[in-house]
mmCIF file of C-alpha atoms in Angstrom:
data_model
loop_
_atom_site.group_PDB
_atom_site.id
_atom_site.type_symbol
_atom_site.label_atom_id
_atom_site.label_comp_id
_atom_site.label_asym_id
_atom_site.label_seq_id
_atom_site.Cartn_x
_atom_site.Cartn_y
_atom_site.Cartn_z
ATOM 1 C CA MET I 1 92.932 84.107 120.824
ATOM 2 C CA THR I 2 89.594 85.589 121.870
ATOM 3 C CA THR I 3 90.601 88.835 120.150
ATOM 4 C CA LEU I 4 91.259 86.948 116.932
ATOM 5 C CA PHE I 5 87.849 85.275 116.870
ATOM 6 C CA ASP I 6 85.742 88.093 118.288
ATOM 7 C CA VAL I 7 87.399 91.176 116.776
ATOM 8 C CA ILE I 8 89.508 90.427 113.711
ATOM 9 C CA LEU I 9 87.932 87.301 112.220
ATOM 10 C CA PRO I 10 84.409 88.730 111.650
ATOM 11 C CA VAL I 11 85.837 91.602 109.604
ATOM 12 C CA PHE I 12 87.961 89.314 107.464
ATOM 13 C CA LEU I 13 85.137 86.794 107.069
ATOM 14 C CA VAL I 14 83.125 89.475 105.277
ATOM 15 C CA VAL I 15 86.154 90.250 103.084
ATOM 16 C CA GLY I 16 86.659 86.518 102.516
ATOM 17 C CA PHE I 17 83.016 86.056 101.577
ATOM 18 C CA GLY I 18 83.396 88.684 98.868
ATOM 19 C CA TYR I 19 86.572 86.922 97.699
ATOM 20 C CA LEU I 20 84.750 83.544 97.623
ATOM 21 C CA VAL I 21 81.793 84.937 95.705
ATOM 22 C CA CYS I 22 84.080 86.403 93.055
ATOM 23 C CA TRP I 23 86.237 83.260 92.904
ATOM 24 C CA ARG I 24 83.190 81.031 92.399
ATOM 25 C CA LYS I 25 81.820 83.438 89.755
ATOM 26 C CA TRP I 26 78.577 83.943 91.692
ATOM 27 C CA LEU I 27 78.934 87.634 90.869
ATOM 28 C CA THR I 28 80.473 89.086 87.748
ATOM 29 C CA GLU I 29 83.318 91.587 87.908
ATOM 30 C CA VAL I 30 80.873 94.233 86.706
ATOM 31 C CA ALA I 31 78.582 93.485 89.665
ATOM 32 C CA VAL I 32 81.482 93.638 92.145
ATOM 33 C CA ASP I 33 82.554 96.943 90.622
ATOM 34 C CA GLY I 34 79.001 98.154 91.161
ATOM 35 C CA VAL I 35 79.134 97.199 94.846
ATOM 36 C CA MET I 36 82.464 98.995 95.281
ATOM 37 C CA ARG I 37 81.247 102.029 93.344
ATOM 38 C CA PHE I 38 78.201 102.239 95.605
ATOM 39 C CA ALA I 39 80.370 101.895 98.710
ATOM 40 C CA GLN I 40 83.211 104.228 97.728
ATOM 41 C CA ASN I 41 81.263 106.905 95.854
ATOM 42 C CA PHE I 42 78.088 107.068 97.950
ATOM 43 C CA ALA I 43 77.815 105.030 101.183
ATOM 44 C CA LEU I 44 81.294 105.685 102.604
ATOM 45 C CA PRO I 45 81.162 109.447 101.843
ATOM 46 C CA VAL I 46 77.824 109.560 103.686
ATOM 47 C CA LEU I 47 79.383 107.669 106.624
ATOM 48 C CA LEU I 48 82.246 110.179 106.721
ATOM 49 C CA PHE I 49 79.806 113.073 106.391
ATOM 50 C CA SER I 50 77.832 111.791 109.386
ATOM 51 C CA ALA I 51 80.907 111.159 111.540
ATOM 52 C CA ILE I 52 82.549 114.530 110.829
ATOM 53 C CA ALA I 53 79.264 116.429 111.170
ATOM 54 C CA LYS I 54 78.865 115.107 114.729
ATOM 55 C CA LEU I 55 82.495 115.481 115.872
ATOM 56 C CA ASP I 56 83.278 117.932 118.638
ATOM 57 C CA LEU I 57 85.920 119.769 116.635
ATOM 58 C CA GLY I 58 87.315 121.641 119.615
ATOM 59 C CA ALA I 59 87.594 118.662 121.935
ATOM 60 C CA ASN I 60 88.658 115.914 119.535
ATOM 61 C CA TYR I 61 91.337 117.525 117.380
ATOM 62 C CA ASN I 62 94.406 116.820 119.461
ATOM 63 C CA PRO I 63 97.374 117.858 117.277
ATOM 64 C CA LEU I 64 99.611 115.354 119.074
ATOM 65 C CA LEU I 65 97.311 112.500 117.995
ATOM 66 C CA LEU I 66 97.597 113.619 114.372
ATOM 67 C CA LEU I 67 101.345 114.194 114.709
ATOM 68 C CA ALA I 68 101.907 110.683 116.094
ATOM 69 C CA PHE I 69 99.974 109.033 113.264
ATOM 70 C CA TYR I 70 101.109 111.158 110.326
ATOM 71 C CA SER I 71 104.772 111.249 111.374
ATOM 72 C CA GLY I 72 104.744 107.464 111.033
ATOM 73 C CA ALA I 73 102.918 107.685 107.704
ATOM 74 C CA LEU I 74 105.289 110.232 106.176
ATOM 75 C CA LEU I 75 108.354 108.394 107.485
ATOM 76 C CA SER I 76 106.968 105.223 105.882
ATOM 77 C CA PHE I 77 106.576 107.052 102.563
ATOM 78 C CA ALA I 78 110.098 108.471 102.729
ATOM 79 C CA LEU I 79 111.665 105.102 103.545
ATOM 80 C CA GLY I 80 109.587 103.206 100.959
ATOM 81 C CA THR I 81 110.455 105.732 98.250
ATOM 82 C CA ALA I 82 114.157 105.845 99.138
ATOM 83 C CA LEU I 83 114.514 102.056 99.257
ATOM 84 C CA SER I 84 112.669 101.747 95.946
ATOM 85 C CA LEU I 85 115.067 104.209 94.330
ATOM 86 C CA TYR I 86 118.372 103.094 95.788
ATOM 87 C CA TRP I 87 117.831 99.443 96.760
ATOM 88 C CA LEU I 88 115.308 98.207 94.218
ATOM 89 C CA LYS I 89 116.626 100.577 91.503
ATOM 90 C CA ARG I 90 113.115 101.546 90.382
ATOM 91 C CA PRO I 91 112.383 104.664 88.283
ATOM 92 C CA ALA I 92 111.318 107.751 90.204
ATOM 93 C CA GLN I 93 107.624 107.453 89.323
ATOM 94 C CA ASP I 94 107.575 103.795 90.376
ATOM 95 C CA ALA I 95 109.284 104.758 93.631
ATOM 96 C CA ILE I 96 106.634 107.380 94.417
ATOM 97 C CA ALA I 97 103.840 104.859 93.769
ATOM 98 C CA ILE I 98 105.502 102.219 95.968
ATOM 99 C CA GLY I 99 106.096 104.832 98.664
ATOM 100 C CA PHE I 100 102.387 105.667 98.502
ATOM 101 C CA VAL I 101 101.593 102.010 99.209
ATOM 102 C CA CYS I 102 103.652 102.293 102.397
ATOM 103 C CA LEU I 103 101.949 105.593 103.242
ATOM 104 C CA PHE I 104 98.236 104.903 102.766
ATOM 105 C CA SER I 105 96.729 102.725 105.513
ATOM 106 C CA ASN I 106 93.293 101.181 105.075
ATOM 107 C CA SER I 107 92.004 103.473 107.802
ATOM 108 C CA LEU I 108 88.300 103.301 106.967
ATOM 109 C CA LEU I 109 87.414 99.846 105.622
ATOM 110 C CA LEU I 110 89.514 97.899 108.143
ATOM 111 C CA GLY I 111 90.620 100.367 110.822
ATOM 112 C CA VAL I 112 87.106 101.455 111.792
ATOM 113 C CA PRO I 113 85.453 97.999 112.096
ATOM 114 C CA ILE I 114 88.416 96.477 113.949
ATOM 115 C CA THR I 115 88.575 99.376 116.405
ATOM 116 C CA GLU I 116 84.809 99.248 116.898
ATOM 117 C CA ARG I 117 84.767 95.498 117.540
ATOM 118 C CA ALA I 118 87.754 95.688 119.861
ATOM 119 C CA PHE I 119 86.844 98.750 121.929
ATOM 120 C CA GLY I 120 83.243 99.706 121.108
ATOM 121 C CA PRO I 121 81.614 102.439 118.985
ATOM 122 C CA GLU I 122 82.615 105.159 121.454
ATOM 123 C CA ALA I 123 86.290 104.418 120.656
ATOM 124 C CA LEU I 124 85.909 105.630 117.055
ATOM 125 C CA VAL I 125 86.235 109.346 117.788
ATOM 126 C CA GLY I 126 90.016 109.243 117.339
ATOM 127 C CA ASN I 127 89.659 107.135 114.181
ATOM 128 C CA PHE I 128 87.401 109.686 112.546
ATOM 129 C CA THR I 129 89.658 112.519 113.678
ATOM 130 C CA ILE I 130 92.509 110.836 111.770
ATOM 131 C CA ILE I 131 90.294 109.914 108.813
ATOM 132 C CA SER I 132 88.943 113.457 108.481
ATOM 133 C CA VAL I 133 92.315 114.588 107.122
ATOM 134 C CA HIS I 134 93.590 111.217 105.860
ATOM 135 C CA SER I 135 92.474 111.252 102.229
ATOM 136 C CA PRO I 136 92.750 115.040 101.706
ATOM 137 C CA LEU I 137 96.236 115.214 103.201
ATOM 138 C CA LEU I 138 97.755 112.023 101.793
ATOM 139 C CA TYR I 139 96.209 112.276 98.333
ATOM 140 C CA THR I 140 97.393 115.882 98.079
ATOM 141 C CA PHE I 141 100.849 114.834 99.242
ATOM 142 C CA GLY I 142 101.069 111.818 96.907
ATOM 143 C CA ILE I 143 99.672 113.546 93.829
ATOM 144 C CA THR I 144 101.905 116.572 94.394
ATOM 145 C CA ALA I 145 105.005 114.369 94.744
ATOM 146 C CA MET I 146 104.117 112.439 91.579
ATOM 147 C CA GLU I 147 103.295 115.576 89.597
ATOM 148 C CA PHE I 148 106.607 117.187 90.566
ATOM 149 C CA VAL I 149 108.468 114.071 89.379
ATOM 150 C CA ARG I 150 106.458 114.019 86.147
ATOM 151 C CA ALA I 151 106.970 117.767 85.622
ATOM 152 C CA ARG I 152 110.734 117.437 85.293
ATOM 153 C CA GLY I 153 111.693 118.592 81.839
ATOM 154 C CA HIS I 154 108.196 119.881 81.041
ATOM 155 C CA ASN I 155 108.711 123.422 82.386
ATOM 156 C CA LEU I 156 105.590 123.301 84.567
ATOM 157 C CA SER I 157 105.435 125.875 87.341
ATOM 158 C CA MET I 158 105.048 124.871 90.978
ATOM 159 C CA GLY I 159 101.679 126.616 91.025
ATOM 160 C CA ARG I 160 100.370 124.578 88.124
ATOM 161 C CA VAL I 161 101.559 121.328 89.665
ATOM 162 C CA ALA I 162 99.908 122.237 92.971
ATOM 163 C CA LEU I 163 96.689 123.158 91.140
ATOM 164 C CA ARG I 164 96.634 119.731 89.458
ATOM 165 C CA ALA I 165 97.064 118.032 92.815
ATOM 166 C CA LEU I 166 94.336 120.103 94.478
ATOM 167 C CA SER I 167 91.926 119.515 91.606
ATOM 168 C CA GLY I 168 92.469 115.753 91.792
ATOM 169 C CA VAL I 169 91.845 115.674 95.538
ATOM 170 C CA LEU I 170 88.701 117.816 95.444
ATOM 171 C CA HIS I 171 87.091 115.467 92.904
ATOM 172 C CA THR I 172 87.419 112.480 95.279
ATOM 173 C CA PRO I 173 83.994 111.409 96.659
ATOM 174 C CA MET I 174 85.314 110.648 100.159
ATOM 175 C CA VAL I 175 86.977 114.050 100.365
ATOM 176 C CA ILE I 176 83.707 115.650 99.257
ATOM 177 C CA GLY I 177 81.923 113.739 102.048
ATOM 178 C CA ILE I 178 84.479 114.957 104.602
ATOM 179 C CA LEU I 179 84.209 118.588 103.462
ATOM 180 C CA CYS I 180 80.415 118.432 103.548
ATOM 181 C CA GLY I 181 80.653 116.993 107.063
ATOM 182 C CA PHE I 182 82.794 119.927 108.203
ATOM 183 C CA ALA I 183 80.326 122.343 106.597
ATOM 184 C CA MET I 184 77.368 120.689 108.353
ATOM 185 C CA ASN I 185 79.275 120.714 111.650
ATOM 186 C CA LEU I 186 79.854 124.457 111.407
ATOM 187 C CA LEU I 187 76.270 125.123 110.303
ATOM 188 C CA THR I 188 74.987 123.108 113.268
ATOM 189 C CA LEU I 189 77.137 125.178 115.606
ATOM 190 C CA GLY I 190 75.550 128.233 113.976
ATOM 191 C CA GLY I 191 72.088 127.036 114.935
ATOM 192 C CA LEU I 192 70.981 124.960 111.948
ATOM 193 C CA VAL I 193 68.764 122.026 112.941
ATOM 194 C CA MET I 194 68.154 119.348 110.315
ATOM 195 C CA PRO I 195 64.913 117.311 110.514
ATOM 196 C CA GLU I 196 65.084 113.889 112.125
ATOM 197 C CA GLY I 197 64.143 112.254 108.817
ATOM 198 C CA PHE I 198 67.337 113.613 107.255
ATOM 199 C CA TRP I 199 69.537 112.015 109.907
ATOM 200 C CA ALA I 200 67.539 108.776 109.708
ATOM 201 C CA ALA I 201 68.301 108.579 105.977
ATOM 202 C CA VAL I 202 71.975 109.354 106.662
ATOM 203 C CA SER I 203 72.032 106.580 109.274
ATOM 204 C CA MET I 204 70.529 104.071 106.824
ATOM 205 C CA MET I 205 73.166 104.851 104.201
ATOM 206 C CA SER I 206 75.955 104.819 106.784
ATOM 207 C CA SER I 207 74.955 101.408 108.110
ATOM 208 C CA ALA I 208 75.337 99.934 104.614
ATOM 209 C CA ALA I 209 78.773 101.439 104.024
ATOM 210 C CA LEU I 210 81.203 99.132 105.838
ATOM 211 C CA PRO I 211 79.542 95.766 105.035
ATOM 212 C CA ALA I 212 79.247 96.675 101.345
ATOM 213 C CA ALA I 213 82.802 98.017 101.226
ATOM 214 C CA LEU I 214 84.314 94.982 102.988
ATOM 215 C CA PHE I 215 82.401 92.581 100.744
ATOM 216 C CA GLY I 216 83.423 94.525 97.648
ATOM 217 C CA LEU I 217 87.022 94.688 98.873
ATOM 218 C CA GLY I 218 87.115 90.879 98.930
ATOM 219 C CA GLY I 219 85.831 90.750 95.364
ATOM 220 C CA VAL I 220 88.379 93.293 94.180
ATOM 221 C CA LEU I 221 91.242 91.526 95.966
ATOM 222 C CA TYR I 222 90.423 88.328 94.070
ATOM 223 C CA ARG I 223 91.641 89.977 90.866
ATOM 224 C CA TYR I 224 95.084 90.639 92.324
ATOM 225 C CA ARG I 225 97.353 87.689 91.734
ATOM 226 C CA PRO I 226 100.271 87.225 94.153
ATOM 227 C CA GLU I 227 102.974 88.130 91.697
ATOM 228 C CA GLY I 228 105.604 90.803 91.281
ATOM 229 C CA GLU I 229 108.908 91.558 92.917
ATOM 230 C CA VAL I 230 109.179 89.690 96.192
ATOM 231 C CA ARG I 231 111.571 92.230 97.709
ATOM 232 C CA ALA I 232 109.322 95.186 96.915
ATOM 233 C CA ILE I 233 106.226 93.441 98.285
ATOM 234 C CA ALA I 234 108.028 92.345 101.468
ATOM 235 C CA MET I 235 109.315 95.877 101.970
ATOM 236 C CA CYS I 236 105.818 97.382 101.622
ATOM 237 C CA CYS I 237 104.365 94.847 104.068
ATOM 238 C CA CYS I 238 107.074 95.410 106.686
ATOM 239 C CA ILE I 239 106.845 99.187 106.502
ATOM 240 C CA SER I 240 103.048 99.433 106.530
ATOM 241 C CA LEU I 241 102.320 96.669 109.070
ATOM 242 C CA LEU I 242 105.291 97.093 111.433
ATOM 243 C CA LEU I 243 107.178 100.377 111.027
ATOM 244 C CA HIS I 244 104.202 102.735 110.782
ATOM 245 C CA PRO I 245 102.406 101.427 113.900
ATOM 246 C CA ALA I 246 105.723 101.159 115.783
ATOM 247 C CA VAL I 247 106.520 104.824 115.147
ATOM 248 C CA THR I 248 102.965 105.825 116.056
ATOM 249 C CA PHE I 249 103.066 103.709 119.230
ATOM 250 C CA GLY I 250 106.399 105.208 120.302
ATOM 251 C CA LEU I 251 105.327 108.789 119.610
ATOM 252 C CA GLY I 252 101.990 108.157 121.322
ATOM 253 C CA LYS I 253 103.842 107.104 124.460
ATOM 254 C CA LEU I 254 106.171 110.111 124.162
ATOM 255 C CA PHE I 255 103.245 112.524 123.736
ATOM 256 C CA ALA I 256 101.289 110.842 126.573
ATOM 257 C CA LEU I 257 98.218 110.288 124.417
ATOM 258 C CA SER I 258 95.113 109.071 126.221
ATOM 259 C CA VAL I 259 94.166 105.400 126.131
ATOM 260 C CA ALA I 260 91.419 106.085 123.579
ATOM 261 C CA GLU I 261 93.751 108.119 121.352
ATOM 262 C CA MET I 262 96.459 105.441 121.491
ATOM 263 C CA ARG I 263 93.956 102.792 120.469
ATOM 264 C CA SER I 264 92.709 104.770 117.478
ATOM 265 C CA ALA I 265 96.148 105.892 116.323
ATOM 266 C CA VAL I 266 97.937 102.541 116.606
ATOM 267 C CA VAL I 267 95.110 100.400 115.180
ATOM 268 C CA THR I 268 94.730 102.769 112.221
ATOM 269 C CA ALA I 269 98.494 102.817 111.627
ATOM 270 C CA ALA I 270 98.628 99.009 111.800
ATOM 271 C CA MET I 271 96.200 98.544 108.920
ATOM 272 C CA PRO I 272 97.463 97.272 105.555
ATOM 273 C CA PRO I 273 97.566 99.474 102.452
ATOM 274 C CA GLY I 274 94.107 100.233 101.110
ATOM 275 C CA VAL I 275 92.873 99.565 97.595
ATOM 276 C CA ASN I 276 93.316 103.300 97.021
ATOM 277 C CA ALA I 277 97.075 102.677 97.042
ATOM 278 C CA TYR I 278 96.627 100.488 93.952
ATOM 279 C CA LEU I 279 94.221 103.003 92.396
ATOM 280 C CA PHE I 280 96.879 105.699 92.848
ATOM 281 C CA ALA I 281 99.419 103.556 90.976
ATOM 282 C CA ALA I 282 96.830 102.753 88.285
ATOM 283 C CA LEU I 283 96.055 106.461 87.880
ATOM 284 C CA TYR I 284 99.626 107.005 86.680
ATOM 285 C CA GLY I 285 100.187 103.564 85.138
ATOM 286 C CA VAL I 286 103.278 102.776 87.227
ATOM 287 C CA ALA I 287 104.184 99.978 89.694
ATOM 288 C CA MET I 288 100.671 98.557 89.417
ATOM 289 C CA ARG I 289 101.645 94.900 89.840
ATOM 290 C CA VAL I 290 103.706 95.581 92.966
ATOM 291 C CA SER I 291 100.982 97.820 94.408
ATOM 292 C CA ALA I 292 98.169 95.352 93.758
ATOM 293 C CA THR I 293 100.071 92.384 95.153
ATOM 294 C CA ALA I 294 101.244 94.339 98.203
ATOM 295 C CA VAL I 295 97.634 95.277 98.994
ATOM 296 C CA LEU I 296 96.562 91.628 98.751
ATOM 297 C CA VAL I 297 99.464 90.119 100.723
ATOM 298 C CA ALA I 298 99.473 92.802 103.423
ATOM 299 C CA THR I 299 95.714 92.464 103.908
ATOM 300 C CA GLY I 300 96.155 88.742 104.590
ATOM 301 C CA LEU I 301 99.148 89.273 106.900
ATOM 302 C CA SER I 302 97.331 91.982 108.843
ATOM 303 C CA MET I 303 95.155 89.318 110.502
ATOM 304 C CA VAL I 304 98.275 88.325 112.438
ATOM 305 C CA THR I 305 99.957 91.709 112.852
ATOM 306 C CA ALA I 306 96.713 93.404 113.959
ATOM 307 C CA LEU I 307 96.445 90.821 116.717
ATOM 308 C CA LEU I 308 99.987 91.708 117.799
ATOM 309 C CA TRP I 309 99.275 95.436 118.020
ATOM 310 C CA LEU I 310 95.924 94.912 119.763
ATOM 311 C CA SER I 311 97.707 92.816 122.402
ATOM 312 C CA LEU I 312 100.025 95.779 123.160
ATOM 313 C CA LEU I 313 97.166 98.231 123.683
ATOM 314 C CA PRO I 314 95.397 98.709 126.999
#
């Protein structure tokens, strides 16, 4: 119970405050969109830039950590897509969008603050190792899968489909922040020393990122009404909140990950689908109602399931 009040509740209180403010009309939708635009397009990319720039790339990139997390993610996508096609009888494009909901954990907005509150700032190294490839890898994977489905009957070459996917990923602000972080990391290793004022400004922007994003997330979630196919929503919640972390936990034990790596991998895997899962569906205009509702319902349920997974971690 202490974990609930000290670790999980503060994060969701900020989300709930954003929800309350939007519900009571104390901020307009335009204002909430402005908060989220600031967070997603500027503050969060700066946070990612700072974290990746300071990572010890040689020491922290354990391939087994990434394999444990992303095996669970890709299995979740495959199962969500297959069940959508053959159980829910959804069109192929809908199935890809629903599979993406099962695939894309809210690794940054919820995974980072919950890990930090549970285990301290020093525990975030594994989180940022996962996050450094999260958006580039999963967006590329999802966009490529969708473009291949859409390309059927249009005689588009594999190269052109791949180019579309790569172009879409490289225009994402968070991916730009990650790539700039890698560039700064390599330049620093080469002897570049940035002035202290630069890092102070980066720290100021980074400190605003998570509170603004969590508050804005609450405002955005208010717009999503709990409606849509119950079976599809339940499936997304079960896969993202239970299957993904279970696979990651099992593989982490098999690979003998360190305590810190297990914490980062399992907590990140246990997070609900992020708003980006809905934005992916909206980008293609398919399965938007199911995606939006799954994000809302899973975010609420994750208060309970996150407590379960935290109780299993050392």
